[in-house]
PDB file of C-alpha atoms in Angstrom:
ATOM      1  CA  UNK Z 393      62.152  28.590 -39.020  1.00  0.00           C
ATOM      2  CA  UNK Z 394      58.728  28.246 -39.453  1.00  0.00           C
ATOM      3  CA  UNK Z 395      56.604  28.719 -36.242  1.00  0.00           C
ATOM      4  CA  UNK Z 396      52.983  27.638 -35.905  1.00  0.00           C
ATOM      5  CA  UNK Z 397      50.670  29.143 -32.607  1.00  0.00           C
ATOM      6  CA  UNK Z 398      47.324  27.916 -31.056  1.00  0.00           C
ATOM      7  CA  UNK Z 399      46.674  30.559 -28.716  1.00  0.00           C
ATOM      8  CA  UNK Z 400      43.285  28.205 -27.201  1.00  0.00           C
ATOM      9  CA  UNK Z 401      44.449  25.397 -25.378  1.00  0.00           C
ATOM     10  CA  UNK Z 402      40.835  24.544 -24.715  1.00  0.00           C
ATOM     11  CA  UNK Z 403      37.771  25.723 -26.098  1.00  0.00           C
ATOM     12  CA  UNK Z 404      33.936  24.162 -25.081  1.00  0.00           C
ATOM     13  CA  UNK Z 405      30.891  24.996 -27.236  1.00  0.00           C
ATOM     14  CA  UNK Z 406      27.166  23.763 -27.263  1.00  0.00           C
ATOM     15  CA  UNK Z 407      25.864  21.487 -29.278  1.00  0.00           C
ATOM     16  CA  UNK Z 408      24.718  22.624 -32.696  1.00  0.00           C
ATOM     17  CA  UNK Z 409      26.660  25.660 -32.050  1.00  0.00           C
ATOM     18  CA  UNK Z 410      29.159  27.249 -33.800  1.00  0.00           C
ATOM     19  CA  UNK Z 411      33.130  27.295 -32.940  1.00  0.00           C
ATOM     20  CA  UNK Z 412      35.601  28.664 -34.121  1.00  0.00           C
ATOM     21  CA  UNK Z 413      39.746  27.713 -33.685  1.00  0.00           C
ATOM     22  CA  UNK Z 414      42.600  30.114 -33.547  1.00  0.00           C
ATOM     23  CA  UNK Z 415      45.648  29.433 -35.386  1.00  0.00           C
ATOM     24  CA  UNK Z 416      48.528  31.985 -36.149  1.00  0.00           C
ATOM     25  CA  UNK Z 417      51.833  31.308 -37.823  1.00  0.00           C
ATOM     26  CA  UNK Z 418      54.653  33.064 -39.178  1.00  0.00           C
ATOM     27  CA  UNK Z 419      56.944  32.522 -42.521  1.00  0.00           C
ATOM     28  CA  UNK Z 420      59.358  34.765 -44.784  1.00  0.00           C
ATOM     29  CA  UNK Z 421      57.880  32.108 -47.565  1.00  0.00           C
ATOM     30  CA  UNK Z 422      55.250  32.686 -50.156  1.00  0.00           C
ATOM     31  CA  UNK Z 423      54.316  29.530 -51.419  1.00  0.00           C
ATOM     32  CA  UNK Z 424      53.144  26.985 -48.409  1.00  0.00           C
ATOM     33  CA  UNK Z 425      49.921  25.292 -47.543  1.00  0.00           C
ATOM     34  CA  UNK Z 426      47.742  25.209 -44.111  1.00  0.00           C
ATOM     35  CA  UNK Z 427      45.995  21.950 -42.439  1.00  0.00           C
ATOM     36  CA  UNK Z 428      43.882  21.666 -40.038  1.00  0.00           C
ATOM     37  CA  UNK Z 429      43.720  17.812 -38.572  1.00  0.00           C
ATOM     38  CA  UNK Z 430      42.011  16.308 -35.897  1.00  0.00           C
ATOM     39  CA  UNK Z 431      42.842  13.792 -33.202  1.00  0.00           C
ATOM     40  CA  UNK Z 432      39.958  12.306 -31.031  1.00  0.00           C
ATOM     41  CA  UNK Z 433      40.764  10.069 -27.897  1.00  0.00           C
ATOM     42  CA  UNK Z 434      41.721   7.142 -30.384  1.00  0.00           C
ATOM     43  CA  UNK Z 435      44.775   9.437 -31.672  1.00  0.00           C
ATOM     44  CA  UNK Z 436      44.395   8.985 -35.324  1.00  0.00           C
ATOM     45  CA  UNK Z 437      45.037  12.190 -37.397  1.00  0.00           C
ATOM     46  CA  UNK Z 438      42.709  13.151 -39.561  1.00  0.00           C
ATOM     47  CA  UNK Z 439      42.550  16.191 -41.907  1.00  0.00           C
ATOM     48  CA  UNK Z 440      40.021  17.814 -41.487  1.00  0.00           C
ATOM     49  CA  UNK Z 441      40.728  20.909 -44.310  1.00  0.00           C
ATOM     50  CA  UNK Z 442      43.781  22.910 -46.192  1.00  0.00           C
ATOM     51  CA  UNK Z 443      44.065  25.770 -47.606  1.00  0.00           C
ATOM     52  CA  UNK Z 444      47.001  26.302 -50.334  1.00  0.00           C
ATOM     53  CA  UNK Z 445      48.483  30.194 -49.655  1.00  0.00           C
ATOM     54  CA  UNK Z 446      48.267  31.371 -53.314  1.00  0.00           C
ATOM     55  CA  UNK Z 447      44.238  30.785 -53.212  1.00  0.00           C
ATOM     56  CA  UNK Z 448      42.745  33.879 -52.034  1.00  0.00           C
ATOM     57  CA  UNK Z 449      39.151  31.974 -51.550  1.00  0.00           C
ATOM     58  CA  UNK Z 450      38.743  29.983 -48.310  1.00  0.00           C
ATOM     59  CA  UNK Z 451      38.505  26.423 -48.227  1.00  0.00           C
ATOM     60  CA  UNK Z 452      35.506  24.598 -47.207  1.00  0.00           C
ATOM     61  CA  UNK Z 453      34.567  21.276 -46.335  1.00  0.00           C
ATOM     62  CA  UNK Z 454      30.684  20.384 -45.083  1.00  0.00           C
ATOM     63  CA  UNK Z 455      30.229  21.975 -41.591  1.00  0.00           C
ATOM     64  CA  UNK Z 456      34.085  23.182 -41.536  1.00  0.00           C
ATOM     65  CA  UNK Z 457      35.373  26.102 -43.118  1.00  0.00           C
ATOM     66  CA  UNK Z 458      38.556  28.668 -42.760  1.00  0.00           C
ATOM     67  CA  UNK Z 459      39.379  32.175 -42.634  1.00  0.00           C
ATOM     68  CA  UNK Z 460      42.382  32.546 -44.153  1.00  0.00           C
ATOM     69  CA  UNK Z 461      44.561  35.563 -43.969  1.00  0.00           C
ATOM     70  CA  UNK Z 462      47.713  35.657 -45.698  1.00  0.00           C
ATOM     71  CA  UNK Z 463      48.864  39.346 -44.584  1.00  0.00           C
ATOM     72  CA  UNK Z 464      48.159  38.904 -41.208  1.00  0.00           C
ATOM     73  CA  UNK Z 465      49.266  35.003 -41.175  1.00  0.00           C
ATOM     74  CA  UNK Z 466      46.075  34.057 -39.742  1.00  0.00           C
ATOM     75  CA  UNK Z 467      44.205  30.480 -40.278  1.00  0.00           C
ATOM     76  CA  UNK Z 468      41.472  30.325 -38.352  1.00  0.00           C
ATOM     77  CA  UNK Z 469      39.059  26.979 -38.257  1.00  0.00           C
ATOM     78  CA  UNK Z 470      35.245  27.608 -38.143  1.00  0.00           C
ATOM     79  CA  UNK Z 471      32.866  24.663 -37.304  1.00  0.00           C
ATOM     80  CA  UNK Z 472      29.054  25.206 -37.967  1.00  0.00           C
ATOM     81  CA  UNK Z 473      27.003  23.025 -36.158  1.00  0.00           C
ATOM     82  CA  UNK Z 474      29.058  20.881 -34.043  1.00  0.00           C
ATOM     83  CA  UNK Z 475      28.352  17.933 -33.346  1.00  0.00           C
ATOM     84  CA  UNK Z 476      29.565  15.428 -30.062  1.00  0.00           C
ATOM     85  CA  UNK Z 477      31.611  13.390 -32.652  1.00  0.00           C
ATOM     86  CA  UNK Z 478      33.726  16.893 -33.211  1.00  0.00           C
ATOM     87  CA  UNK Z 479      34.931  16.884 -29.655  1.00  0.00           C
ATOM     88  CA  UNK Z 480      38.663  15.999 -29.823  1.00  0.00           C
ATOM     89  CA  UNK Z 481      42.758  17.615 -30.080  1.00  0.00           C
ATOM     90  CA  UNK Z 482      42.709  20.142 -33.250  1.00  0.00           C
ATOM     91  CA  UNK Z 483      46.440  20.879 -34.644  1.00  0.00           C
ATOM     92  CA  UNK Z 484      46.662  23.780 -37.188  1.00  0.00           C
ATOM     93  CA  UNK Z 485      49.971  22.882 -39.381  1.00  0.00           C
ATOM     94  CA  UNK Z 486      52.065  24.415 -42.010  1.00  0.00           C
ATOM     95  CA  UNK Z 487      53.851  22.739 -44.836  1.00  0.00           C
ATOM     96  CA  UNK Z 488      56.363  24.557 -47.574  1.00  0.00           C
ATOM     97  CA  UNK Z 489      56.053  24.586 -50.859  1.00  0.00           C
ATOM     98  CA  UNK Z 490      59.002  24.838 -53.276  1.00  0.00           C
ATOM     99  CA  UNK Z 491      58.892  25.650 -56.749  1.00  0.00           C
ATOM    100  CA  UNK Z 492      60.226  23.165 -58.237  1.00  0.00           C
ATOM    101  CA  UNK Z 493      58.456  20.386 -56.420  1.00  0.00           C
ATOM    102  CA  UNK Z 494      58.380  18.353 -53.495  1.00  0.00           C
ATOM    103  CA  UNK Z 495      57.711  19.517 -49.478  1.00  0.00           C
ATOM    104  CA  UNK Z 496      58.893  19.455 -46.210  1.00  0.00           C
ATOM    105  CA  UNK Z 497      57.244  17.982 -43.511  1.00  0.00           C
ATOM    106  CA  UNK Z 498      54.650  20.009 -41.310  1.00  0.00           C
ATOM    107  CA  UNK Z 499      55.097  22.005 -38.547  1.00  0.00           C
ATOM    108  CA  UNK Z 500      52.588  21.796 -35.979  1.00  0.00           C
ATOM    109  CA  UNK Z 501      50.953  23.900 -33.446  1.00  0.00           C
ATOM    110  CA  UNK Z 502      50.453  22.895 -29.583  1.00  0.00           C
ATOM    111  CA  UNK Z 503      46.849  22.326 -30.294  1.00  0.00           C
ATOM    112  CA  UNK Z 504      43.415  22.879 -29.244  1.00  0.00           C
ATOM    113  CA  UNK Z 505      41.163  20.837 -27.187  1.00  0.00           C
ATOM    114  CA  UNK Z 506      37.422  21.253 -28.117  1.00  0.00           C
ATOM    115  CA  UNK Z 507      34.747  20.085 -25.871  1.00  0.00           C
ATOM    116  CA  UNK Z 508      31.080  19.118 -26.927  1.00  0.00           C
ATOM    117  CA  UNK Z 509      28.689  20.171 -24.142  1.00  0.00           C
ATOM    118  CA  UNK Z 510      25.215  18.245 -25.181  1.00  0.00           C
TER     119      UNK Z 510
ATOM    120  CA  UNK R 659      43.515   0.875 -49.851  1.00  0.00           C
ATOM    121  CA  UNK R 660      44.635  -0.121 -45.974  1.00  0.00           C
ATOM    122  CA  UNK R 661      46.062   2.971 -45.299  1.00  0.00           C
ATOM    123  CA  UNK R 662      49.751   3.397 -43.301  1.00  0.00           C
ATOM    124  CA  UNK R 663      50.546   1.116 -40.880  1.00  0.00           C
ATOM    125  CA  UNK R 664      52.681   1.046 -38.024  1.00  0.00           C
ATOM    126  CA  UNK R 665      53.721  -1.956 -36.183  1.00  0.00           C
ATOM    127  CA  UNK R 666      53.479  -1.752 -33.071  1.00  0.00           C
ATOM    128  CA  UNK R 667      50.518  -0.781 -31.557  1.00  0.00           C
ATOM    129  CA  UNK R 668      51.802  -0.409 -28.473  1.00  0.00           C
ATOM    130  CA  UNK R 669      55.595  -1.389 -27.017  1.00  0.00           C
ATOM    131  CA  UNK R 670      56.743  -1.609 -23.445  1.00  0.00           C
ATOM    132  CA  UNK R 671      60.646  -1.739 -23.448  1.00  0.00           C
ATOM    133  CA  UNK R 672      62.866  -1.198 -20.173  1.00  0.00           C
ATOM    134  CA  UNK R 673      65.727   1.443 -20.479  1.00  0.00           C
ATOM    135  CA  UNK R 674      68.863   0.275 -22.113  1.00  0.00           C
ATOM    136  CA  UNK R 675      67.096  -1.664 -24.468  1.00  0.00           C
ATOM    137  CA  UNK R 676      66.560  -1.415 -28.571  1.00  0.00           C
ATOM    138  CA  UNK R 677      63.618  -0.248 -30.021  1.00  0.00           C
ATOM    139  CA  UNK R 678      62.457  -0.474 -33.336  1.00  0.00           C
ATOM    140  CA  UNK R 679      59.211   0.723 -35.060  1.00  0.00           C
ATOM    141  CA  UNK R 680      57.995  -0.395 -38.469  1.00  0.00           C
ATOM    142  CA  UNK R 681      55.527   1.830 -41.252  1.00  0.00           C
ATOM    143  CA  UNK R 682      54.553   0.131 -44.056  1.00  0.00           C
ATOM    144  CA  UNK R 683      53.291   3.461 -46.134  1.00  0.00           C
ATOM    145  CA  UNK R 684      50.516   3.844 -48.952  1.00  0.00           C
ATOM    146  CA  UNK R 685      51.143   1.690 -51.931  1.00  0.00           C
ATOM    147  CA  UNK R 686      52.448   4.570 -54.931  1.00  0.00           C
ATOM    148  CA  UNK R 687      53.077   7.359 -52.119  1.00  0.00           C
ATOM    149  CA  UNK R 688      56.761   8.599 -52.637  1.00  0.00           C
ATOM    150  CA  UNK R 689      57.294  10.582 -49.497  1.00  0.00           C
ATOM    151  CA  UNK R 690      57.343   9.197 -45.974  1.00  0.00           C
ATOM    152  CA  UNK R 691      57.256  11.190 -42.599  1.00  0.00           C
ATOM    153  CA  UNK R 692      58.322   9.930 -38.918  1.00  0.00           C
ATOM    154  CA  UNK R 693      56.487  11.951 -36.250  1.00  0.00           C
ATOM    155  CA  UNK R 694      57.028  12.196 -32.257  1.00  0.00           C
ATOM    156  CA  UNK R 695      53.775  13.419 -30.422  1.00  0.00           C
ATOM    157  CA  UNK R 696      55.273  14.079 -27.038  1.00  0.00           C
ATOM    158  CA  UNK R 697      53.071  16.291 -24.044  1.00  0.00           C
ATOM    159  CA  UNK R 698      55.691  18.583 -23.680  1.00  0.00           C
ATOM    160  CA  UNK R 699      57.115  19.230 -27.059  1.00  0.00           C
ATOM    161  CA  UNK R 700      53.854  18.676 -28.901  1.00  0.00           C
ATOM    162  CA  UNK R 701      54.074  16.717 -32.733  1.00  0.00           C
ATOM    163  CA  UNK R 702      57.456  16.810 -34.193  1.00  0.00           C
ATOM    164  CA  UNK R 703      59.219  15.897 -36.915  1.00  0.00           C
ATOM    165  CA  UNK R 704      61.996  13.835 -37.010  1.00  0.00           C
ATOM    166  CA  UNK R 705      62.835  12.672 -40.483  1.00  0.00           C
ATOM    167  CA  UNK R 706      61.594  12.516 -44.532  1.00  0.00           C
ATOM    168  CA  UNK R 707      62.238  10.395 -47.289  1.00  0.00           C
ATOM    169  CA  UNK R 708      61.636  10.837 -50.976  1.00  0.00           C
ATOM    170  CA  UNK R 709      61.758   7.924 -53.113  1.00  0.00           C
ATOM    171  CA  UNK R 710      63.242   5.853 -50.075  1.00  0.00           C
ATOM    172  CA  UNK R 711      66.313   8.613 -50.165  1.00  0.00           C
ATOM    173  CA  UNK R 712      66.348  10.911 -46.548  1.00  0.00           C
ATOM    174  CA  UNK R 713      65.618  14.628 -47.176  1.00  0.00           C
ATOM    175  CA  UNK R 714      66.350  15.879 -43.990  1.00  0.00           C
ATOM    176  CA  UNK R 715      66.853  14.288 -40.677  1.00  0.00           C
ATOM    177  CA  UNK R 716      67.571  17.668 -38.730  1.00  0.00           C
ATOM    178  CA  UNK R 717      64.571  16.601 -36.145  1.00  0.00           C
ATOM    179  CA  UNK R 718      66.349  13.212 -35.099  1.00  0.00           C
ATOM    180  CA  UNK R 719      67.291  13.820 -31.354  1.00  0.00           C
ATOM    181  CA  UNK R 720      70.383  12.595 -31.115  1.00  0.00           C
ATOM    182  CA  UNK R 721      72.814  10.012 -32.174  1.00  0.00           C
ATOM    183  CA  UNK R 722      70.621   6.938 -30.558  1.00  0.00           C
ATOM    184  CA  UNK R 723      68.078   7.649 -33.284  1.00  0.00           C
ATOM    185  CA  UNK R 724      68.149   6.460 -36.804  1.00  0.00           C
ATOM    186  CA  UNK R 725      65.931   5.503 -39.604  1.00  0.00           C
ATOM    187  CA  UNK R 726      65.873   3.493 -42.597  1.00  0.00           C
ATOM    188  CA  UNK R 727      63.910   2.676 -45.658  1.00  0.00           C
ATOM    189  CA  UNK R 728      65.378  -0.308 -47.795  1.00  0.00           C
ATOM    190  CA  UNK R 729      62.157   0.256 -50.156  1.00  0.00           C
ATOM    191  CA  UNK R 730      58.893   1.682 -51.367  1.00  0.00           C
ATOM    192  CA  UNK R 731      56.866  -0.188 -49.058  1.00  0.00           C
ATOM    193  CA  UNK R 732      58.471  -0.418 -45.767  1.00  0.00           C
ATOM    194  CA  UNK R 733      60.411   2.137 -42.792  1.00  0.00           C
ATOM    195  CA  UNK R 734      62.318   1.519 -39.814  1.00  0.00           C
ATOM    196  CA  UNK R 735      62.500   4.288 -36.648  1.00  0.00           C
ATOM    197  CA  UNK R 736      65.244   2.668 -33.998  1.00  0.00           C
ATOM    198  CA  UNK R 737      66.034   3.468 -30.920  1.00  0.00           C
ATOM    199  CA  UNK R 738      69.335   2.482 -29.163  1.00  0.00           C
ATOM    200  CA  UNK R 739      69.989   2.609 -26.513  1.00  0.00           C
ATOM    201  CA  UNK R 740      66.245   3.900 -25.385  1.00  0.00           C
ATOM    202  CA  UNK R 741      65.619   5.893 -22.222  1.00  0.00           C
ATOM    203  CA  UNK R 742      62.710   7.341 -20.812  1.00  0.00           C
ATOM    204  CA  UNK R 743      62.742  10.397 -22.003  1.00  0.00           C
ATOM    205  CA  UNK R 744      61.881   8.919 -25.474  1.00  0.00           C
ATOM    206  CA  UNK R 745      58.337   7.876 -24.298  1.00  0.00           C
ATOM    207  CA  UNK R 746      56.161   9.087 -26.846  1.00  0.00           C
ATOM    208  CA  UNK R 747      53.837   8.435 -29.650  1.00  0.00           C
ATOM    209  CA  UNK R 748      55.404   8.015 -32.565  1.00  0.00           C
ATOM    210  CA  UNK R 749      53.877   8.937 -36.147  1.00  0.00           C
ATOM    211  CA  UNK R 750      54.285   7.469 -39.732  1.00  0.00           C
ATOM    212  CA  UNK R 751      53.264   9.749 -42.915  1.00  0.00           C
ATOM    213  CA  UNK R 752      53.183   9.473 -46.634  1.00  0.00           C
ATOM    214  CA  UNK R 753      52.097  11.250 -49.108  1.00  0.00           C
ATOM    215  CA  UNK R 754      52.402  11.388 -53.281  1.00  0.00           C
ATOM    216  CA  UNK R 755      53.750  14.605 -54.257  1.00  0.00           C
ATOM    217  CA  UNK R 756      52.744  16.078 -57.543  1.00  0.00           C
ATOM    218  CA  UNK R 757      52.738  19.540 -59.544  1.00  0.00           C
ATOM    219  CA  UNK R 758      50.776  21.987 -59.101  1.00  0.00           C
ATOM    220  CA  UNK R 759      48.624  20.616 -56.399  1.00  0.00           C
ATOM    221  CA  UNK R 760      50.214  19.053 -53.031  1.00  0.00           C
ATOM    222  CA  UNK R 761      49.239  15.995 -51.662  1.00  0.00           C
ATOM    223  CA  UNK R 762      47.907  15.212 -48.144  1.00  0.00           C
ATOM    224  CA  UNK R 763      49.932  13.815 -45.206  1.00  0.00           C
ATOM    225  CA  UNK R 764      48.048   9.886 -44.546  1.00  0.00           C
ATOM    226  CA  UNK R 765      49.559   8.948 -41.241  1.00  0.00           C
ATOM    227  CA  UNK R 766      49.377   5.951 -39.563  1.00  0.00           C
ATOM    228  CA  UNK R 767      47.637   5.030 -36.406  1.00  0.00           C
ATOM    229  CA  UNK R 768      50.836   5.641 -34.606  1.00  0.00           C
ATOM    230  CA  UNK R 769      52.991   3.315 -31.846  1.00  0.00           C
ATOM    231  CA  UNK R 770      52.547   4.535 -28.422  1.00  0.00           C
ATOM    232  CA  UNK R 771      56.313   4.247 -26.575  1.00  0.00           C
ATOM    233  CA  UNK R 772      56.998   3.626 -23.093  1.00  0.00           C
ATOM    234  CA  UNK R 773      60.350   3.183 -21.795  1.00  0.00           C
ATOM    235  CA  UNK R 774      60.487   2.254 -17.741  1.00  0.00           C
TER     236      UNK R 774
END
């Protein structure tokens, strides 16, 4: 079974600082994709970025980026310039791919709670 | 589009009782997810459909638990009989699968559980 880790329960950064999120998983498959969502106080997820396995360029999206690294099963979450409205729960997750089609749900890890200091 | 919805918001039920939670998904979006967000056990999940047909309902708890979804446009998570231990948030998914390029999870806003 697929496993998903957040090592950072909690991580606090200044304002217009830069963070970046943890996320570690392990698989036997080749062919899977990576999330990142958030979930502020209202508990909506959002995605916030993914990152399809057989890409070897990182994905980027505005102020949020990843370093991806398939050998060492590493998906880390970088966020430039952060911002109060960043503060909330952030859940790395891992979905399968199969060949011919179709996906399983995603696994999720335990999360990481950022804090904004202004 | 409105996005998934759950119905409802919130639900207050006393042990014993039957629960049932409702996910309207995206209109064209052939796969549907049911999510538990609990403190302990984190986000979970508990069963898929494609095309209204269940792919795999190996995270359903136990036998109290079951899910349905008649059509395209509408999912049922019940509970019974609940107990407290099934306190929770629970999640609602889709997505629209297609080659080569996977489609995103949309989940609903999600239906916070308490059982006294």
């Amino acid at each position: 079974a697929q496993t998903v880790t957040q090592s950072q329960p909690e991580m606090s950064v200044q304002e217009a600082e830069t963070v970046t999120l943890s996320c570690t998983y392990d698989t036997s498959e080749s062919d899977y994709y990576l999330f990142w969502y958030k979930q502020p106080p209202s508990r909506q997820m959002i995605l916030v970025i993914r990152q399809e396995a057989y890409k070897q360029q990182n994905a980027t999206e505005n102020r949020f980026s990843v370093n991806f690294q398939k050998a060492a099963k590493s998906f880390s979450l970088k966020i430039s310039d952060s911002q109060l409205g960043d503060a909330a729960m952030y859940f790395c997750a891992y979905r399968r791919m199969y060949s011919g089609g179709g996906a399983d749900g995603l696994t999720f890890g335990k999360g990481t709670h950022l804090i904004i200091q202004p | 589009d409105a996005g998934v919805i759950q119905s409802p918001r919130h639900e207050v039920t006393e042990m014993g009782q039957e629960v049932t939670l409702r996910c309207k998904p995206i209109s064209g979006h052939d796969y549907l997810f049911w999510y538990r967000q609990t403190m302990m056990r984190g986000l979970e999940l508990l069963i898929y459909f494609n095309n209204n047909v269940p792919i795999d309902d190996s995270g359903m708890p136990e036998d109290r638990f079951s899910a349905k979804m008649p059509n395209a446009s509408f999912s049922t998570l019940k509970i019974q009989p609940s107990e407290p231990r099934d306190s929770a948030v629970y999640f609602c998914a889709s997505s629209r699968e297609g080659l080569p390029e996977i489609d995103t999870q949309y989940f609903g806003p999600g239906t916070r559980l308490t059982v006294l």
